[in-house]
Amino acid sequence: MKVEAITLREIRMPLKYFFETSFGRSESRRILLVTAHCEDIDGWAECVAGDRPFFSYEWIETAWATIRDFLAPALIGINFTRARDSIGRMSHIRGHNMAKAALENSLWDAEAKQKRQPLWKLLGGTLREINCGVSIGIQNSHEQLLEKIETELAAGYQRIKVKVKPGWDFEILSKIRKRWPNVLLSCDANSAYGNVHLLDLRKFDDFNLLMIEQPLWYDDILEHAKLQRLLKTSICLDESIRNVRDAEEAIELQACRIINIKVGRLGGFSEAIAVHNVCERNRLPVWCGGMLETGIGRAHNLALSTLPNFRLPGDVSAAKRYWVEDIVEPEITVSSRGTIPVSDEPGTGYEIRQELIEKLTVRSETIRRKAARV
Ligand code: OSB
Ligand code: MG
C-alpha cells in the first residue's frame, strides 16, 4: 500500500435531534473525512474531533492543520505492508490522537480492501454481531427524556445511557428507575463533577447503575481511584484514557472497573486493540463509545466491537437516530434484539456514497508529496 496522496474534506450534516452533554448542545456537525489514496485503492476514515474543543483539546481545525502540515507528509510516499506500521511514522508528533486515528484507520480500510478481507477479521474480531445500547442526551424536560427512553427500549436497545450533570441527575434517575426498575442503565457525566460534589456522588449508588462514566476531571485518574473506593457503582473511564499506559495506570490504581474504548480518543485501531487486550488480561470488560459518527466512523466502530472483550453493549446504534440521510449504504440498522450483525464482505461491508459526500462538502484539500527541490 503506497500512500500517494491524502484528501481532507469537511462535510456539514444536521443532526436529526440535538445532542446535549454537560459540556454543551450540538444541533449539527462539521465532520472531517480522510481519504488515503493508495495506488488503485482508496481507504476512508472519519476524524471524530468535534467542532469545539470541549470533549478534548482537539477540534476540527487542529485536526485539519495537524494532518495537513505534519501527519500526512510523514506518510506520503511510504509503502506500508500493514496499516499498523504507519503509527511509527507519526509517533514523533505529540498528542493529536483523533487526527492520527483518522489516518491510521484510513490505511486499515485500504488494507482490508486490498486483502479482500472484512475489516473486523483483520482487526482480530471474533463476534458475529455486536450488542447495542444508546446514549441519550440531556433534554428540555424530564418527560421528554422518559419518552425517548420508551422509544429506544421499544426499538430493542439493550442498555440505556443518560447524560448527567449537577441539577440533571438524581431526580431524573429516580424517575427512570421507578418506571423501569430492571433495565440496564448507566450514566455519563463527561467530567461535570468536582471537589464540591464528592460526597453527593455517593447518591449515584441508589439507582443500581451498570456504571457511572467519567464523573470527575477529564485528565484525572487518581481522584477517580479515590472515588471508586467510596462507590458501590462501577466507574467507567472515557476521557481520561488516551493510551494503553493510561489504561494500565487506571487498572493498577483501581480507578475504574470498566473502560470505554473510542478509537479516535486512543489514536487509532492499533492502540484501541492494545487497550482492549490489557483490559482483557485484567478481566475488565470494555465497550465501544461513540462520537456521533456518520456511517464511515460507525462502520469502523462496528468492526472494532467484534473483538471478544467487548462484553458490554456499546454506544454504537442505528444511523437513523442521527441522520436523515447517511453517507454509506446499506443503511446501518439495528435488529429488534438490539444487535448489528457484521458481514463477510471485504472492507467494512458498507459502500461510500461519493455523490452525496460531494454535495455535502464545504471544503477539501489534497496533500501530495512535495516536489524534490532542485
Ligand atoms: O462521552 O460518550 C461520550 C458524544 C460526543 C462526545 C462524547 C460522548 C458522546 C456520546 C454519544 O455519548 C455517543 C453516540 O451516540 O455516538
Ligand atoms: Mg463518555
Short mmCIF file of C-alpha atoms and ligand atoms in Angstrom, two decimals:
data_model
loop_
_atom_site.label_atom_id
_atom_site.label_comp_id
_atom_site.label_asym_id
_atom_site.label_seq_id
_atom_site.Cartn_x
_atom_site.Cartn_y
_atom_site.Cartn_z
CA MET A 1 0.00 0.00 0.00
CA LYS A 2 1.89 3.03 -1.19
CA VAL A 3 0.32 6.23 0.12
CA GLU A 4 0.30 8.58 -2.87
CA ALA A 5 -1.90 11.37 -1.56
CA ILE A 6 -4.29 12.19 1.25
CA THR A 7 -7.52 14.11 0.85
CA LEU A 8 -9.11 16.06 3.68
CA ARG A 9 -12.72 17.02 3.33
CA GLU A 10 -15.18 18.83 5.57
CA ILE A 11 -18.84 17.96 5.32
CA ARG A 12 -21.72 19.52 7.23
CA MET A 13 -24.55 17.35 8.48
CA PRO A 14 -27.52 18.49 10.57
CA LEU A 15 -28.39 16.15 13.47
CA LYS A 16 -31.98 14.88 13.47
CA TYR A 17 -32.26 15.76 17.17
CA PHE A 18 -29.98 17.97 19.23
CA PHE A 19 -27.48 16.15 21.44
CA GLU A 20 -26.67 17.74 24.79
CA THR A 21 -23.97 16.76 27.29
CA SER A 22 -22.64 18.53 30.38
CA PHE A 23 -20.33 20.50 28.05
CA GLY A 24 -22.93 21.78 25.62
CA ARG A 25 -25.53 21.18 22.95
CA SER A 26 -24.89 20.19 19.30
CA GLU A 27 -27.50 20.71 16.60
CA SER A 28 -25.35 19.85 13.61
CA ARG A 29 -21.88 18.56 12.92
CA ARG A 30 -18.83 19.65 10.96
CA ILE A 31 -17.16 16.39 10.03
CA LEU A 32 -13.64 15.80 8.76
CA LEU A 33 -13.30 12.84 6.39
CA VAL A 34 -9.91 11.49 5.38
CA THR A 35 -9.16 9.53 2.22
CA ALA A 36 -5.81 7.80 1.75
CA HIS A 37 -5.12 7.29 -1.95
CA CYS A 38 -3.03 4.13 -2.20
CA GLU A 39 -2.38 3.31 -5.87
CA ASP A 40 -5.68 1.80 -7.04
CA ILE A 41 -7.33 1.70 -3.62
CA ASP A 42 -8.86 4.48 -1.54
CA GLY A 43 -9.07 4.00 2.22
CA TRP A 44 -11.62 6.12 4.10
CA ALA A 45 -11.91 7.20 7.72
CA GLU A 46 -13.68 9.79 9.82
CA CYS A 47 -11.91 12.11 12.25
CA VAL A 48 -14.05 12.34 15.39
CA ALA A 49 -12.71 15.71 16.54
CA GLY A 50 -15.73 17.91 17.28
CA ASP A 51 -16.42 21.45 16.13
CA ARG A 52 -15.37 22.83 19.52
CA PRO A 53 -12.53 21.77 21.87
CA PHE A 54 -14.93 20.66 24.62
CA PHE A 55 -14.65 16.86 24.78
CA SER A 56 -10.89 17.15 24.30
CA TYR A 57 -8.49 19.87 23.14
CA GLU A 58 -8.74 18.55 19.59
CA TRP A 59 -11.28 20.07 17.27
CA ILE A 60 -11.75 20.04 13.52
CA GLU A 61 -9.33 22.93 12.87
CA THR A 62 -6.44 21.46 14.89
CA ALA A 63 -7.01 18.08 13.27
CA TRP A 64 -7.07 19.54 9.77
CA ALA A 65 -3.91 21.63 10.29
CA THR A 66 -2.00 18.84 12.08
CA ILE A 67 -2.82 16.32 9.38
CA ARG A 68 -2.02 18.75 6.56
CA ASP A 69 1.26 20.07 7.96
CA PHE A 70 2.71 17.11 9.87
CA LEU A 71 0.90 13.77 9.80
CA ALA A 72 0.07 13.37 6.11
CA PRO A 73 3.57 14.45 4.98
CA ALA A 74 5.00 11.76 7.31
CA LEU A 75 3.04 9.05 5.45
CA ILE A 76 3.01 10.19 1.83
CA GLY A 77 5.39 8.29 -0.43
CA ILE A 78 5.75 5.38 2.02
CA ASN A 79 4.84 1.85 1.00
CA PHE A 80 3.26 0.15 4.02
CA THR A 81 2.76 -3.61 4.23
CA ARG A 82 0.35 -3.18 7.10
CA ALA A 83 -1.70 -0.22 8.30
CA ARG A 84 -0.31 -0.56 11.80
CA ASP A 85 3.20 0.23 10.50
CA SER A 86 2.03 3.81 9.97
CA ILE A 87 2.00 4.61 13.70
CA GLY A 88 5.79 4.63 13.98
CA ARG A 89 5.87 7.36 11.33
CA MET A 90 3.52 9.57 13.35
CA SER A 91 4.79 8.94 16.89
CA HIS A 92 7.11 11.97 16.97
CA ILE A 93 4.03 14.21 16.88
CA ARG A 94 2.73 14.57 20.41
CA GLY A 95 -0.95 14.08 21.14
CA HIS A 96 -3.50 14.81 18.40
CA ASN A 97 -4.85 11.29 18.73
CA MET A 98 -8.05 11.93 16.77
CA ALA A 99 -6.05 13.29 13.84
CA LYS A 100 -3.68 10.29 13.98
CA ALA A 101 -6.56 7.82 14.26
CA ALA A 102 -8.19 9.15 11.10
CA LEU A 103 -5.01 8.50 9.14
CA GLU A 104 -4.19 5.10 10.62
CA ASN A 105 -7.79 3.93 10.23
CA SER A 106 -7.95 5.05 6.60
CA LEU A 107 -4.99 2.72 5.99
CA TRP A 108 -6.71 -0.17 7.79
CA ASP A 109 -9.67 0.42 5.48
CA ALA A 110 -7.31 0.32 2.49
CA GLU A 111 -5.54 -2.80 3.81
CA ALA A 112 -8.82 -4.67 4.29
CA LYS A 113 -9.89 -3.75 0.75
CA GLN A 114 -6.51 -4.73 -0.70
CA LYS A 115 -6.53 -8.11 1.09
CA ARG A 116 -10.22 -8.57 0.25
CA GLN A 117 -10.88 -9.32 3.90
CA PRO A 118 -13.55 -8.00 6.24
CA LEU A 119 -12.08 -5.22 8.39
CA TRP A 120 -13.42 -6.87 11.55
CA LYS A 121 -11.41 -10.03 10.82
CA LEU A 122 -8.28 -8.06 10.06
CA LEU A 123 -8.65 -6.33 13.45
CA GLY A 124 -8.87 -9.71 15.19
CA GLY A 125 -12.62 -9.74 15.79
CA THR A 126 -14.49 -12.91 16.68
CA LEU A 127 -18.06 -11.82 17.46
CA ARG A 128 -20.53 -12.05 14.57
CA GLU A 129 -22.87 -9.41 15.90
CA ILE A 130 -22.48 -6.57 18.32
CA ASN A 131 -24.72 -5.61 21.25
CA CYS A 132 -26.09 -2.09 21.07
CA GLY A 133 -27.06 0.49 23.63
CA VAL A 134 -27.97 4.15 23.22
CA SER A 135 -26.58 7.34 24.67
CA ILE A 136 -29.36 9.86 25.29
CA GLY A 137 -28.52 13.50 25.82
CA ILE A 138 -29.91 15.99 28.28
CA GLN A 139 -33.40 17.06 27.16
CA ASN A 140 -35.58 20.12 27.66
CA SER A 141 -37.67 18.30 30.28
CA HIS A 142 -37.73 15.07 32.28
CA GLU A 143 -40.86 13.99 30.38
CA GLN A 144 -39.03 14.35 27.09
CA LEU A 145 -36.20 12.11 28.32
CA LEU A 146 -38.62 9.45 29.60
CA GLU A 147 -40.35 9.46 26.23
CA LYS A 148 -37.04 8.98 24.43
CA ILE A 149 -36.12 6.06 26.68
CA GLU A 150 -39.51 4.49 25.96
CA THR A 151 -38.86 4.74 22.21
CA GLU A 152 -35.35 3.26 22.41
CA LEU A 153 -36.44 0.35 24.61
CA ALA A 154 -39.27 -0.39 22.19
CA ALA A 155 -36.69 -0.44 19.36
CA GLY A 156 -34.85 -3.21 21.25
CA TYR A 157 -31.74 -1.44 22.59
CA GLN A 158 -30.06 -3.44 25.34
CA ARG A 159 -28.76 -0.61 27.51
CA ILE A 160 -29.78 2.98 28.16
CA LYS A 161 -27.14 5.58 28.99
CA VAL A 162 -28.23 9.05 30.03
CA LYS A 163 -26.11 12.14 30.28
CA VAL A 164 -25.98 13.73 33.73
CA LYS A 165 -24.67 16.93 35.29
CA PRO A 166 -25.31 18.72 38.60
CA GLY A 167 -29.03 19.55 38.61
CA TRP A 168 -29.86 16.92 35.95
CA ASP A 169 -29.02 13.76 37.84
CA PHE A 170 -30.67 12.19 40.91
CA GLU A 171 -34.23 13.32 40.30
CA ILE A 172 -34.31 12.12 36.71
CA LEU A 173 -32.50 8.87 37.57
CA SER A 174 -35.07 8.11 40.24
CA LYS A 175 -37.91 8.72 37.78
CA ILE A 176 -36.24 6.39 35.28
CA ARG A 177 -35.75 3.66 37.89
CA LYS A 178 -39.31 3.97 39.11
CA ARG A 179 -40.65 3.39 35.62
CA TRP A 180 -38.08 0.74 34.55
CA PRO A 181 -36.74 -0.99 37.70
CA ASN A 182 -34.74 -3.61 35.79
CA VAL A 183 -33.46 -2.01 32.65
CA LEU A 184 -29.65 -1.96 32.11
CA LEU A 185 -28.95 1.69 32.91
CA SER A 186 -25.82 3.81 33.09
CA CYS A 187 -24.97 7.49 33.17
CA ASP A 188 -22.23 9.68 31.75
CA ALA A 189 -21.15 12.93 33.41
CA ASN A 190 -18.45 13.97 30.92
CA SER A 191 -16.44 15.38 33.84
CA ALA A 192 -19.24 17.56 35.23
CA TYR A 193 -18.45 16.92 38.91
CA GLY A 194 -15.56 18.13 41.03
CA ASN A 195 -14.40 18.60 44.62
CA VAL A 196 -17.61 20.21 45.84
CA HIS A 197 -19.65 17.18 44.75
CA LEU A 198 -17.53 14.34 46.17
CA LEU A 199 -20.00 13.37 48.91
CA ASP A 200 -23.03 13.85 46.66
CA LEU A 201 -21.62 11.34 44.22
CA ARG A 202 -22.46 8.51 46.62
CA LYS A 203 -26.12 9.12 45.79
CA PHE A 204 -25.50 7.50 42.40
CA ASP A 205 -25.38 4.20 44.33
CA ASP A 206 -29.15 4.40 44.86
CA PHE A 207 -30.04 3.61 41.24
CA ASN A 208 -28.45 0.22 40.57
CA LEU A 209 -26.44 1.62 37.66
CA LEU A 210 -24.27 -0.55 35.45
CA MET A 211 -21.70 2.25 35.65
CA ILE A 212 -21.09 5.96 36.01
CA GLU A 213 -18.91 7.24 33.21
CA GLN A 214 -16.22 9.90 33.75
CA PRO A 215 -17.69 11.72 36.78
CA LEU A 216 -14.55 13.79 37.55
CA TRP A 217 -11.90 15.76 35.65
CA TYR A 218 -11.22 14.78 32.04
CA ASP A 219 -7.50 14.32 32.67
CA ASP A 220 -7.66 12.62 36.05
CA ILE A 221 -7.02 9.06 37.20
CA LEU A 222 -6.02 9.38 40.87
CA GLU A 223 -9.16 11.18 42.10
CA HIS A 224 -11.31 8.63 40.27
CA ALA A 225 -9.44 5.90 42.20
CA LYS A 226 -10.30 7.62 45.49
CA LEU A 227 -13.91 7.99 44.39
CA GLN A 228 -14.17 4.37 43.25
CA ARG A 229 -13.31 3.29 46.81
CA LEU A 230 -16.33 5.25 48.08
CA LEU A 231 -18.81 3.99 45.49
CA LYS A 232 -20.56 0.68 45.01
CA THR A 233 -21.32 1.71 41.42
CA SER A 234 -18.57 0.88 38.92
CA ILE A 235 -16.74 3.84 37.42
CA CYS A 236 -16.08 3.70 33.68
CA LEU A 237 -13.36 5.98 32.31
CA ASP A 238 -13.71 7.62 28.92
CA GLU A 239 -11.90 11.00 28.55
CA SER A 240 -9.02 10.07 30.92
CA ILE A 241 -7.85 7.06 28.94
CA ARG A 242 -5.72 8.26 26.00
CA ASN A 243 -3.47 5.24 25.52
CA VAL A 244 -2.54 1.82 26.87
CA ARG A 245 -0.37 3.29 29.65
CA ASP A 246 -3.32 5.30 30.96
CA ALA A 247 -5.37 2.10 30.96
CA GLU A 248 -2.65 0.23 32.88
CA GLU A 249 -2.41 3.07 35.38
CA ALA A 250 -6.19 3.20 35.89
CA ILE A 251 -6.34 -0.56 36.38
CA GLU A 252 -3.42 -0.63 38.81
CA LEU A 253 -4.88 2.25 40.85
CA GLN A 254 -8.37 0.70 40.64
CA ALA A 255 -9.73 3.98 39.31
CA CYS A 256 -12.42 2.17 37.31
CA ARG A 257 -13.88 -1.29 36.71
CA ILE A 258 -14.88 -0.69 33.09
CA ILE A 259 -13.22 1.17 30.20
CA ASN A 260 -14.92 2.84 27.24
CA ILE A 261 -12.92 2.36 24.03
CA LYS A 262 -13.10 5.13 21.45
CA VAL A 263 -10.74 4.59 18.59
CA GLY A 264 -10.34 8.33 17.91
CA ARG A 265 -9.51 9.22 21.52
CA LEU A 266 -6.92 6.41 21.60
CA GLY A 267 -5.20 7.43 18.37
CA GLY A 268 -6.21 4.57 16.07
CA PHE A 269 -7.10 0.90 15.82
CA SER A 270 -3.68 -0.37 16.99
CA GLU A 271 -3.85 1.44 20.33
CA ALA A 272 -7.56 0.60 20.71
CA ILE A 273 -6.73 -3.10 20.30
CA ALA A 274 -3.89 -2.76 22.83
CA VAL A 275 -6.26 -1.18 25.39
CA HIS A 276 -8.80 -3.93 24.68
CA ASN A 277 -6.10 -6.54 25.32
CA VAL A 278 -4.80 -5.05 28.55
CA CYS A 279 -8.36 -4.87 29.89
CA GLU A 280 -8.99 -8.46 28.85
CA ARG A 281 -5.85 -9.66 30.66
CA ASN A 282 -7.02 -7.82 33.78
CA ARG A 283 -10.63 -9.01 33.45
CA LEU A 284 -12.16 -5.56 32.90
CA PRO A 285 -14.96 -5.54 30.34
CA VAL A 286 -14.84 -2.86 27.65
CA TRP A 287 -17.48 -1.35 25.37
CA CYS A 288 -17.31 0.82 22.29
CA GLY A 289 -18.09 4.51 22.73
CA GLY A 290 -19.47 6.79 20.05
CA MET A 291 -18.82 10.35 18.89
CA LEU A 292 -21.99 10.94 16.84
CA GLU A 293 -20.29 9.43 13.82
CA THR A 294 -21.50 9.21 10.25
CA GLY A 295 -21.61 5.78 8.64
CA ILE A 296 -17.87 5.84 7.97
CA GLY A 297 -16.83 6.12 11.62
CA ARG A 298 -19.80 4.00 12.71
CA ALA A 299 -18.77 1.12 10.44
CA HIS A 300 -15.28 1.29 11.95
CA ASN A 301 -16.75 1.18 15.48
CA LEU A 302 -18.83 -1.79 14.46
CA ALA A 303 -15.78 -3.71 13.19
CA LEU A 304 -13.80 -2.92 16.35
CA SER A 305 -16.68 -4.04 18.59
CA THR A 306 -16.31 -7.63 17.36
CA LEU A 307 -13.19 -8.15 19.49
CA PRO A 308 -14.00 -10.65 22.25
CA ASN A 309 -13.69 -8.42 25.31
CA PHE A 310 -16.39 -6.01 24.08
CA ARG A 311 -18.64 -7.66 26.64
CA LEU A 312 -21.00 -4.77 27.39
CA PRO A 313 -23.43 -3.12 24.95
CA GLY A 314 -21.78 -0.09 23.32
CA ASP A 315 -22.93 3.32 22.12
CA VAL A 316 -22.95 2.12 18.50
CA SER A 317 -26.55 2.47 17.37
CA ALA A 318 -28.63 2.86 14.20
CA ALA A 319 -27.75 5.64 11.74
CA LYS A 320 -31.36 6.82 11.65
CA ARG A 321 -31.08 8.05 15.26
CA TYR A 322 -28.68 10.74 14.00
CA TRP A 323 -29.11 11.41 10.29
CA VAL A 324 -31.87 11.97 7.77
CA GLU A 325 -29.51 10.58 5.16
CA ASP A 326 -26.22 8.83 5.96
CA ILE A 327 -23.13 8.76 3.71
CA VAL A 328 -22.80 4.97 3.46
CA GLU A 329 -25.03 2.24 2.11
CA PRO A 330 -26.71 0.00 3.01
CA GLU A 331 -28.06 1.96 5.98
CA ILE A 332 -26.66 0.85 9.35
CA THR A 333 -29.63 -0.62 11.18
CA VAL A 334 -30.21 -2.39 14.48
CA SER A 335 -32.24 -5.57 14.87
CA SER A 336 -35.22 -5.83 17.23
CA ARG A 337 -32.89 -7.71 19.62
CA GLY A 338 -30.65 -4.64 19.78
CA THR A 339 -27.83 -6.06 17.69
CA ILE A 340 -25.96 -5.23 14.48
CA PRO A 341 -24.59 -8.21 12.53
CA VAL A 342 -21.23 -7.92 10.75
CA SER A 343 -20.92 -9.05 7.15
CA ASP A 344 -18.31 -11.15 5.36
CA GLU A 345 -17.87 -8.52 2.65
CA PRO A 346 -14.34 -7.19 2.22
CA GLY A 347 -13.63 -3.87 3.95
CA THR A 348 -16.33 -2.52 6.27
CA GLY A 349 -19.17 -4.04 4.24
CA TYR A 350 -20.58 -0.53 3.68
CA GLU A 351 -20.12 1.49 0.48
CA ILE A 352 -19.22 5.17 0.45
CA ARG A 353 -21.88 7.39 -1.19
CA GLN A 354 -19.43 9.55 -3.14
CA GLU A 355 -22.00 11.73 -4.86
CA LEU A 356 -23.77 12.59 -1.65
CA ILE A 357 -20.43 13.33 0.02
CA GLU A 358 -19.54 15.71 -2.86
CA LYS A 359 -22.81 17.54 -2.29
CA LEU A 360 -22.19 17.90 1.44
CA THR A 361 -18.57 19.01 1.08
CA VAL A 362 -17.80 22.59 2.09
CA ARG A 363 -14.03 22.42 1.57
CA SER A 364 -11.42 19.90 0.59
CA GLU A 365 -7.69 19.75 0.18
CA THR A 366 -5.42 17.06 -1.26
CA ILE A 367 -1.93 16.70 0.16
CA ARG A 368 0.67 15.23 -2.17
CA ARG A 369 4.37 14.66 -1.96
CA LYS A 370 6.30 17.88 -2.29
CA ALA A 371 8.31 18.03 -5.49
CA ALA A 372 12.00 17.48 -4.78
CA ARG A 373 13.87 20.76 -4.65
CA VAL A 374 16.29 21.39 -7.49
O1 OSB B 1 -18.91 10.93 26.27
O2 OSB B 1 -19.57 9.26 25.18
C1 OSB B 1 -19.41 10.48 25.25
C2 OSB B 1 -20.89 12.15 22.15
C3 OSB B 1 -19.98 13.16 21.94
C4 OSB B 1 -18.92 13.31 22.82
C5 OSB B 1 -18.79 12.44 23.92
C6 OSB B 1 -19.69 11.42 24.11
C7 OSB B 1 -20.77 11.29 23.23
C8 OSB B 1 -21.81 10.29 23.39
C9 OSB B 1 -22.59 9.93 22.16
O3 OSB B 1 -22.14 9.81 24.45
C10 OSB B 1 -22.44 8.54 21.73
C11 OSB B 1 -23.07 8.37 20.37
O4 OSB B 1 -24.28 8.17 20.32
O5 OSB B 1 -22.35 8.42 19.36
MG MG B 2 -18.45 9.40 27.65
#
